[in-house]
mmCIF file with all atom_site columns, C-alpha atoms and ligand atoms in Angstrom:
data_model
loop_
_atom_site.group_PDB
_atom_site.id
_atom_site.type_symbol
_atom_site.label_atom_id
_atom_site.label_alt_id
_atom_site.label_comp_id
_atom_site.label_asym_id
_atom_site.label_entity_id
_atom_site.label_seq_id
_atom_site.pdbx_PDB_ins_code
_atom_site.Cartn_x
_atom_site.Cartn_y
_atom_site.Cartn_z
_atom_site.occupancy
_atom_site.B_iso_or_equiv
_atom_site.pdbx_formal_charge
_atom_site.auth_seq_id
_atom_site.auth_comp_id
_atom_site.auth_asym_id
_atom_site.auth_atom_id
_atom_site.pdbx_PDB_model_num
ATOM   1   C  CA  . MET A 1 1   ? 24.808  17.523  1.373   1.00 0.00 ? 1   MET A CA  1
ATOM   2   C  CA  . LEU A 1 2   ? 24.834  16.107  4.797   1.00 0.00 ? 2   LEU A CA  1
ATOM   3   C  CA  . ASP A 1 3   ? 27.157  17.223  7.529   1.00 0.00 ? 3   ASP A CA  1
ATOM   4   C  CA  . SER A 1 4   ? 30.222  14.984  6.967   1.00 0.00 ? 4   SER A CA  1
ATOM   5   C  CA  . GLN A 1 5   ? 29.772  13.752  10.443  1.00 0.00 ? 5   GLN A CA  1
ATOM   6   C  CA  . HIS A 1 6   ? 26.281  12.581  9.697   1.00 0.00 ? 6   HIS A CA  1
ATOM   7   C  CA  . PRO A 1 7   ? 26.107  8.852   10.448  1.00 0.00 ? 7   PRO A CA  1
ATOM   8   C  CA  . LEU A 1 8   ? 24.489  8.111   7.078   1.00 0.00 ? 8   LEU A CA  1
ATOM   9   C  CA  . GLN A 1 9   ? 27.129  9.967   5.007   1.00 0.00 ? 9   GLN A CA  1
ATOM   10  C  CA  . PRO A 1 10  ? 29.879  7.397   4.630   1.00 0.00 ? 10  PRO A CA  1
ATOM   11  C  CA  . ARG A 1 11  ? 27.679  4.535   3.489   1.00 0.00 ? 11  ARG A CA  1
ATOM   12  C  CA  . LEU A 1 12  ? 25.543  6.868   1.392   1.00 0.00 ? 12  LEU A CA  1
ATOM   13  C  CA  . ASP A 1 13  ? 28.640  8.030   -0.390  1.00 0.00 ? 13  ASP A CA  1
ATOM   14  C  CA  . GLU A 1 14  ? 29.671  4.519   -1.018  1.00 0.00 ? 14  GLU A CA  1
ATOM   15  C  CA  . ILE A 1 15  ? 26.312  3.366   -2.378  1.00 0.00 ? 15  ILE A CA  1
ATOM   16  C  CA  . ILE A 1 16  ? 25.976  6.461   -4.661  1.00 0.00 ? 16  ILE A CA  1
ATOM   17  C  CA  . GLY A 1 17  ? 29.621  6.247   -5.882  1.00 0.00 ? 17  GLY A CA  1
ATOM   18  C  CA  . GLY A 1 18  ? 29.066  2.569   -6.764  1.00 0.00 ? 18  GLY A CA  1
ATOM   19  C  CA  . LEU A 1 19  ? 25.919  3.132   -8.761  1.00 0.00 ? 19  LEU A CA  1
ATOM   20  C  CA  . ARG A 1 20  ? 25.880  6.686   -10.088 1.00 0.00 ? 20  ARG A CA  1
ATOM   21  C  CA  . GLY A 1 21  ? 27.753  5.512   -13.374 1.00 0.00 ? 21  GLY A CA  1
ATOM   22  C  CA  . LEU A 1 22  ? 24.821  3.231   -14.334 1.00 0.00 ? 22  LEU A CA  1
ATOM   23  C  CA  . GLU A 1 23  ? 22.398  4.303   -17.008 1.00 0.00 ? 23  GLU A CA  1
ATOM   24  C  CA  . GLY A 1 24  ? 19.422  5.415   -14.929 1.00 0.00 ? 24  GLY A CA  1
ATOM   25  C  CA  . PRO A 1 25  ? 21.094  5.235   -11.529 1.00 0.00 ? 25  PRO A CA  1
ATOM   26  C  CA  . LEU A 1 26  ? 18.256  6.631   -9.513  1.00 0.00 ? 26  LEU A CA  1
ATOM   27  C  CA  . LEU A 1 27  ? 16.170  3.287   -8.932  1.00 0.00 ? 27  LEU A CA  1
ATOM   28  C  CA  . PRO A 1 28  ? 19.265  1.168   -8.201  1.00 0.00 ? 28  PRO A CA  1
ATOM   29  C  CA  . ILE A 1 29  ? 20.535  3.809   -5.617  1.00 0.00 ? 29  ILE A CA  1
ATOM   30  C  CA  . LEU A 1 30  ? 17.007  3.927   -3.996  1.00 0.00 ? 30  LEU A CA  1
ATOM   31  C  CA  . HIS A 1 31  ? 16.894  0.106   -3.827  1.00 0.00 ? 31  HIS A CA  1
ATOM   32  C  CA  . ALA A 1 32  ? 20.314  0.002   -2.330  1.00 0.00 ? 32  ALA A CA  1
ATOM   33  C  CA  . VAL A 1 33  ? 19.553  2.700   0.319   1.00 0.00 ? 33  VAL A CA  1
ATOM   34  C  CA  . GLN A 1 34  ? 16.433  0.900   1.268   1.00 0.00 ? 34  GLN A CA  1
ATOM   35  C  CA  . ALA A 1 35  ? 18.185  -2.430  1.491   1.00 0.00 ? 35  ALA A CA  1
ATOM   36  C  CA  . GLU A 1 36  ? 20.801  -0.777  3.832   1.00 0.00 ? 36  GLU A CA  1
ATOM   37  C  CA  . TRP A 1 37  ? 18.419  1.143   6.119   1.00 0.00 ? 37  TRP A CA  1
ATOM   38  C  CA  . GLY A 1 38  ? 15.079  -0.575  5.653   1.00 0.00 ? 38  GLY A CA  1
ATOM   39  C  CA  . HIS A 1 39  ? 13.634  2.631   4.288   1.00 0.00 ? 39  HIS A CA  1
ATOM   40  C  CA  . VAL A 1 40  ? 14.823  5.677   2.363   1.00 0.00 ? 40  VAL A CA  1
ATOM   41  C  CA  . PRO A 1 41  ? 15.739  8.281   5.013   1.00 0.00 ? 41  PRO A CA  1
ATOM   42  C  CA  . GLN A 1 42  ? 14.562  11.824  4.372   1.00 0.00 ? 42  GLN A CA  1
ATOM   43  C  CA  . GLU A 1 43  ? 18.163  13.130  4.834   1.00 0.00 ? 43  GLU A CA  1
ATOM   44  C  CA  . ALA A 1 44  ? 19.242  10.985  1.918   1.00 0.00 ? 44  ALA A CA  1
ATOM   45  C  CA  . LEU A 1 45  ? 16.939  12.528  -0.701  1.00 0.00 ? 45  LEU A CA  1
ATOM   46  C  CA  . ALA A 1 46  ? 18.818  15.825  -0.921  1.00 0.00 ? 46  ALA A CA  1
ATOM   47  C  CA  . VAL A 1 47  ? 22.169  13.953  -1.163  1.00 0.00 ? 47  VAL A CA  1
ATOM   48  C  CA  . ILE A 1 48  ? 20.918  11.643  -3.837  1.00 0.00 ? 48  ILE A CA  1
ATOM   49  C  CA  . ALA A 1 49  ? 19.327  14.571  -5.751  1.00 0.00 ? 49  ALA A CA  1
ATOM   50  C  CA  . SER A 1 50  ? 22.510  16.535  -5.629  1.00 0.00 ? 50  SER A CA  1
ATOM   51  C  CA  . ALA A 1 51  ? 24.672  13.560  -6.643  1.00 0.00 ? 51  ALA A CA  1
ATOM   52  C  CA  . LEU A 1 52  ? 22.558  12.867  -9.706  1.00 0.00 ? 52  LEU A CA  1
ATOM   53  C  CA  . ASN A 1 53  ? 21.974  16.545  -10.539 1.00 0.00 ? 53  ASN A CA  1
ATOM   54  C  CA  . ILE A 1 54  ? 18.208  16.304  -10.266 1.00 0.00 ? 54  ILE A CA  1
ATOM   55  C  CA  . SER A 1 55  ? 15.767  17.974  -7.941  1.00 0.00 ? 55  SER A CA  1
ATOM   56  C  CA  . ARG A 1 56  ? 14.664  16.560  -4.625  1.00 0.00 ? 56  ARG A CA  1
ATOM   57  C  CA  . ALA A 1 57  ? 11.117  16.704  -5.976  1.00 0.00 ? 57  ALA A CA  1
ATOM   58  C  CA  . GLU A 1 58  ? 12.206  14.306  -8.831  1.00 0.00 ? 58  GLU A CA  1
ATOM   59  C  CA  . VAL A 1 59  ? 13.568  11.816  -6.316  1.00 0.00 ? 59  VAL A CA  1
ATOM   60  C  CA  . HIS A 1 60  ? 10.467  12.090  -4.309  1.00 0.00 ? 60  HIS A CA  1
ATOM   61  C  CA  . GLY A 1 61  ? 8.273   11.634  -7.380  1.00 0.00 ? 61  GLY A CA  1
ATOM   62  C  CA  . VAL A 1 62  ? 10.064  8.403   -8.316  1.00 0.00 ? 62  VAL A CA  1
ATOM   63  C  CA  . MET A 1 63  ? 9.752   7.148   -4.826  1.00 0.00 ? 63  MET A CA  1
ATOM   64  C  CA  . SER A 1 64  ? 6.000   7.871   -4.747  1.00 0.00 ? 64  SER A CA  1
ATOM   65  C  CA  . PHE A 1 65  ? 5.507   6.226   -8.048  1.00 0.00 ? 65  PHE A CA  1
ATOM   66  C  CA  . TYR A 1 66  ? 7.080   2.911   -7.087  1.00 0.00 ? 66  TYR A CA  1
ATOM   67  C  CA  . HIS A 1 67  ? 5.267   1.340   -4.230  1.00 0.00 ? 67  HIS A CA  1
ATOM   68  C  CA  . ASP A 1 68  ? 8.255   -0.584  -2.973  1.00 0.00 ? 68  ASP A CA  1
ATOM   69  C  CA  . PHE A 1 69  ? 9.968   2.462   -1.348  1.00 0.00 ? 69  PHE A CA  1
ATOM   70  C  CA  . ARG A 1 70  ? 9.101   3.624   2.081   1.00 0.00 ? 70  ARG A CA  1
ATOM   71  C  CA  . GLU A 1 71  ? 10.064  6.861   3.837   1.00 0.00 ? 71  GLU A CA  1
ATOM   72  C  CA  . GLU A 1 72  ? 9.671   5.598   7.321   1.00 0.00 ? 72  GLU A CA  1
ATOM   73  C  CA  . PRO A 1 73  ? 11.105  2.419   8.846   1.00 0.00 ? 73  PRO A CA  1
ATOM   74  C  CA  . ALA A 1 74  ? 8.724   -0.521  8.615   1.00 0.00 ? 74  ALA A CA  1
ATOM   75  C  CA  . GLY A 1 75  ? 7.210   -2.169  11.634  1.00 0.00 ? 75  GLY A CA  1
ATOM   76  C  CA  . THR A 1 76  ? 8.683   -5.586  12.953  1.00 0.00 ? 76  THR A CA  1
ATOM   77  C  CA  . HIS A 1 77  ? 6.329   -7.417  10.474  1.00 0.00 ? 77  HIS A CA  1
ATOM   78  C  CA  . LEU A 1 78  ? 5.432   -6.408  6.929   1.00 0.00 ? 78  LEU A CA  1
ATOM   79  C  CA  . LEU A 1 79  ? 2.144   -7.273  5.564   1.00 0.00 ? 79  LEU A CA  1
ATOM   80  C  CA  . ARG A 1 80  ? 1.581   -6.740  1.864   1.00 0.00 ? 80  ARG A CA  1
ATOM   81  C  CA  . ILE A 1 81  ? -1.851  -7.113  0.181   1.00 0.00 ? 81  ILE A CA  1
ATOM   82  C  CA  . CYS A 1 82  ? -2.078  -7.702  -3.511  1.00 0.00 ? 82  CYS A CA  1
ATOM   83  C  CA  . ARG A 1 83  ? -3.917  -4.818  -5.339  1.00 0.00 ? 83  ARG A CA  1
ATOM   84  C  CA  . ALA A 1 84  ? -3.489  -6.231  -8.850  1.00 0.00 ? 84  ALA A CA  1
ATOM   85  C  CA  . GLU A 1 85  ? -6.368  -7.249  -11.153 1.00 0.00 ? 85  GLU A CA  1
ATOM   86  C  CA  . ALA A 1 86  ? -6.765  -10.947 -10.534 1.00 0.00 ? 86  ALA A CA  1
ATOM   87  C  CA  . CYS A 1 87  ? -6.767  -10.377 -6.727  1.00 0.00 ? 87  CYS A CA  1
ATOM   88  C  CA  . GLN A 1 88  ? -9.212  -7.477  -7.039  1.00 0.00 ? 88  GLN A CA  1
ATOM   89  C  CA  . ALA A 1 89  ? -11.594 -9.668  -8.981  1.00 0.00 ? 89  ALA A CA  1
ATOM   90  C  CA  . MET A 1 90  ? -11.501 -12.289 -6.185  1.00 0.00 ? 90  MET A CA  1
ATOM   91  C  CA  . GLY A 1 91  ? -12.135 -10.076 -3.115  1.00 0.00 ? 91  GLY A CA  1
ATOM   92  C  CA  . GLY A 1 92  ? -8.856  -8.194  -2.883  1.00 0.00 ? 92  GLY A CA  1
ATOM   93  C  CA  . ALA A 1 93  ? -10.516 -4.935  -2.099  1.00 0.00 ? 93  ALA A CA  1
ATOM   94  C  CA  . ALA A 1 94  ? -12.539 -6.543  0.829   1.00 0.00 ? 94  ALA A CA  1
ATOM   95  C  CA  . LEU A 1 95  ? -9.352  -8.023  2.104   1.00 0.00 ? 95  LEU A CA  1
ATOM   96  C  CA  . ALA A 1 96  ? -7.617  -4.760  1.965   1.00 0.00 ? 96  ALA A CA  1
ATOM   97  C  CA  . GLU A 1 97  ? -10.369 -3.066  3.883   1.00 0.00 ? 97  GLU A CA  1
ATOM   98  C  CA  . ALA A 1 98  ? -10.375 -5.935  6.478   1.00 0.00 ? 98  ALA A CA  1
ATOM   99  C  CA  . ALA A 1 99  ? -6.603  -5.460  6.855   1.00 0.00 ? 99  ALA A CA  1
ATOM   100 C  CA  . LYS A 1 100 ? -6.768  -1.801  7.271   1.00 0.00 ? 100 LYS A CA  1
ATOM   101 C  CA  . ALA A 1 101 ? -9.623  -2.070  9.844   1.00 0.00 ? 101 ALA A CA  1
ATOM   102 C  CA  . ARG A 1 102 ? -7.867  -4.831  11.762  1.00 0.00 ? 102 ARG A CA  1
ATOM   103 C  CA  . LEU A 1 103 ? -4.543  -2.948  12.031  1.00 0.00 ? 103 LEU A CA  1
ATOM   104 C  CA  . GLY A 1 104 ? -6.114  0.527   12.194  1.00 0.00 ? 104 GLY A CA  1
ATOM   105 C  CA  . VAL A 1 105 ? -3.765  1.882   9.564   1.00 0.00 ? 105 VAL A CA  1
ATOM   106 C  CA  . ASP A 1 106 ? -3.899  3.016   5.968   1.00 0.00 ? 106 ASP A CA  1
ATOM   107 C  CA  . TRP A 1 107 ? -1.530  1.868   3.192   1.00 0.00 ? 107 TRP A CA  1
ATOM   108 C  CA  . HIS A 1 108 ? 2.014   2.431   4.221   1.00 0.00 ? 108 HIS A CA  1
ATOM   109 C  CA  . GLY A 1 109 ? 0.996   2.806   7.734   1.00 0.00 ? 109 GLY A CA  1
ATOM   110 C  CA  . THR A 1 110 ? 2.476   1.015   10.788  1.00 0.00 ? 110 THR A CA  1
ATOM   111 C  CA  . THR A 1 111 ? 0.453   -0.054  13.819  1.00 0.00 ? 111 THR A CA  1
ATOM   112 C  CA  . ALA A 1 112 ? 0.918   2.118   16.939  1.00 0.00 ? 112 ALA A CA  1
ATOM   113 C  CA  . ASP A 1 113 ? 2.974   -0.526  18.670  1.00 0.00 ? 113 ASP A CA  1
ATOM   114 C  CA  . GLY A 1 114 ? 5.389   -0.817  15.717  1.00 0.00 ? 114 GLY A CA  1
ATOM   115 C  CA  . GLY A 1 115 ? 4.282   -4.311  15.131  1.00 0.00 ? 115 GLY A CA  1
ATOM   116 C  CA  . VAL A 1 116 ? 2.974   -4.424  11.578  1.00 0.00 ? 116 VAL A CA  1
ATOM   117 C  CA  . THR A 1 117 ? 3.265   -2.280  8.451   1.00 0.00 ? 117 THR A CA  1
ATOM   118 C  CA  . LEU A 1 118 ? 0.634   -2.590  5.807   1.00 0.00 ? 118 LEU A CA  1
ATOM   119 C  CA  . GLU A 1 119 ? 1.647   -2.067  2.086   1.00 0.00 ? 119 GLU A CA  1
ATOM   120 C  CA  . PRO A 1 120 ? 0.044   -2.618  -1.172  1.00 0.00 ? 120 PRO A CA  1
ATOM   121 C  CA  . VAL A 1 121 ? 1.766   -4.838  -3.786  1.00 0.00 ? 121 VAL A CA  1
ATOM   122 C  CA  . PHE A 1 122 ? 1.006   -5.356  -7.411  1.00 0.00 ? 122 PHE A CA  1
ATOM   123 C  CA  . CYS A 1 123 ? 0.929   -9.087  -8.107  1.00 0.00 ? 123 CYS A CA  1
ATOM   124 C  CA  . LEU A 1 124 ? 2.732   -11.623 -5.979  1.00 0.00 ? 124 LEU A CA  1
ATOM   125 C  CA  . GLY A 1 125 ? 2.653   -14.311 -8.626  1.00 0.00 ? 125 GLY A CA  1
ATOM   126 C  CA  . LEU A 1 126 ? 0.024   -16.193 -6.939  1.00 0.00 ? 126 LEU A CA  1
ATOM   127 C  CA  . CYS A 1 127 ? -2.928  -14.999 -9.102  1.00 0.00 ? 127 CYS A CA  1
ATOM   128 C  CA  . ALA A 1 128 ? -4.476  -18.471 -9.420  1.00 0.00 ? 128 ALA A CA  1
ATOM   129 C  CA  . CYS A 1 129 ? -4.886  -18.398 -5.635  1.00 0.00 ? 129 CYS A CA  1
ATOM   130 C  CA  . ALA A 1 130 ? -6.305  -14.900 -5.368  1.00 0.00 ? 130 ALA A CA  1
ATOM   131 C  CA  . PRO A 1 131 ? -6.624  -12.975 -3.318  1.00 0.00 ? 131 PRO A CA  1
ATOM   132 C  CA  . ALA A 1 132 ? -3.062  -13.088 -2.191  1.00 0.00 ? 132 ALA A CA  1
ATOM   133 C  CA  . ALA A 1 133 ? -1.011  -11.485 0.567   1.00 0.00 ? 133 ALA A CA  1
ATOM   134 C  CA  . GLN A 1 134 ? 2.482   -11.720 1.797   1.00 0.00 ? 134 GLN A CA  1
ATOM   135 C  CA  . ILE A 1 135 ? 3.607   -11.690 5.393   1.00 0.00 ? 135 ILE A CA  1
ATOM   136 C  CA  . ASP A 1 136 ? 7.270   -11.297 6.285   1.00 0.00 ? 136 ASP A CA  1
ATOM   137 C  CA  . GLY A 1 137 ? 8.172   -12.621 2.800   1.00 0.00 ? 137 GLY A CA  1
ATOM   138 C  CA  . ARG A 1 138 ? 5.842   -15.533 2.840   1.00 0.00 ? 138 ARG A CA  1
ATOM   139 C  CA  . VAL A 1 139 ? 3.316   -15.496 0.029   1.00 0.00 ? 139 VAL A CA  1
ATOM   140 C  CA  . VAL A 1 140 ? -0.061  -16.834 0.945   1.00 0.00 ? 140 VAL A CA  1
ATOM   141 C  CA  . GLY A 1 141 ? -3.235  -17.429 -1.350  1.00 0.00 ? 141 GLY A CA  1
ATOM   142 C  CA  . ARG A 1 142 ? -6.975  -17.466 -0.787  1.00 0.00 ? 142 ARG A CA  1
ATOM   143 C  CA  . VAL A 1 143 ? -6.731  -15.047 2.056   1.00 0.00 ? 143 VAL A CA  1
ATOM   144 C  CA  . ASP A 1 144 ? -9.930  -13.709 3.627   1.00 0.00 ? 144 ASP A CA  1
ATOM   145 C  CA  . ALA A 1 145 ? -10.467 -11.873 6.788   1.00 0.00 ? 145 ALA A CA  1
ATOM   146 C  CA  . ASP A 1 146 ? -10.292 -15.001 8.985   1.00 0.00 ? 146 ASP A CA  1
ATOM   147 C  CA  . ARG A 1 147 ? -7.217  -16.260 7.310   1.00 0.00 ? 147 ARG A CA  1
ATOM   148 C  CA  . LEU A 1 148 ? -5.648  -12.815 7.695   1.00 0.00 ? 148 LEU A CA  1
ATOM   149 C  CA  . GLU A 1 149 ? -6.447  -12.835 11.477  1.00 0.00 ? 149 GLU A CA  1
ATOM   150 C  CA  . ALA A 1 150 ? -4.786  -16.328 11.739  1.00 0.00 ? 150 ALA A CA  1
ATOM   151 C  CA  . LEU A 1 151 ? -1.780  -15.131 9.906   1.00 0.00 ? 151 LEU A CA  1
ATOM   152 C  CA  . LEU A 1 152 ? -1.408  -12.009 11.986  1.00 0.00 ? 152 LEU A CA  1
ATOM   153 C  CA  . LYS A 1 153 ? -1.717  -14.127 15.189  1.00 0.00 ? 153 LYS A CA  1
ATOM   154 C  CA  . GLU A 1 154 ? 0.769   -16.610 13.928  1.00 0.00 ? 154 GLU A CA  1
ATOM   155 C  CA  . CYS A 1 155 ? 3.463   -13.908 12.950  1.00 0.00 ? 155 CYS A CA  1
ATOM   156 C  CA  . CYS A 1 156 ? 2.895   -11.718 15.919  1.00 0.00 ? 156 CYS A CA  1
ATOM   157 C  CA  . ALA A 1 157 ? 2.547   -14.246 18.634  1.00 0.00 ? 157 ALA A CA  1
HETATM 158 S  S1  . FES B 2 .   ? -2.858  -10.416 -9.126  1.00 0.00 ? 201 FES B S1  1
HETATM 159 FE FE1 . FES B 2 .   ? -2.546  -10.845 -7.030  1.00 0.00 ? 201 FES B FE1 1
HETATM 160 S  S2  . FES B 2 .   ? -1.044  -12.281 -7.014  1.00 0.00 ? 201 FES B S2  1
HETATM 161 FE FE2 . FES B 2 .   ? -1.209  -11.796 -9.100  1.00 0.00 ? 201 FES B FE2 1
#
């Protein structure tokens, strides 16, 4: 339970109160919390666990299993690289390594200037144009290291 004066508490109570009656409420609550704050704040985990009568470790386990949830705020720009099969078969691993090297971060990392967060994603629906990436919501196909560089320059200019 958070201190009742904690700035998250009122909105967190509303979110949990509105969704806890659902069958399988944890995922909808986590999605709503991330939609509200851009990530799932550490302080929220214990509140959610307590409200659903599960352990904090269970909440954390679900967050780790689903790659959409992040524990820290994202950078200004969000770069997602597809890690699913069709993209892997078409150079997705090399693209992922190029992105990590270019940004100097690992998966879920954010560049030191807070500019770009790198996340894996599992199919962007652009399998025919693999390997695919998504930058600030825009899905792009046939991305290689050069195209990636151009996209980063475009978005971060
Ligand atoms: S497998 Fe990458 S877009 Fe579908």
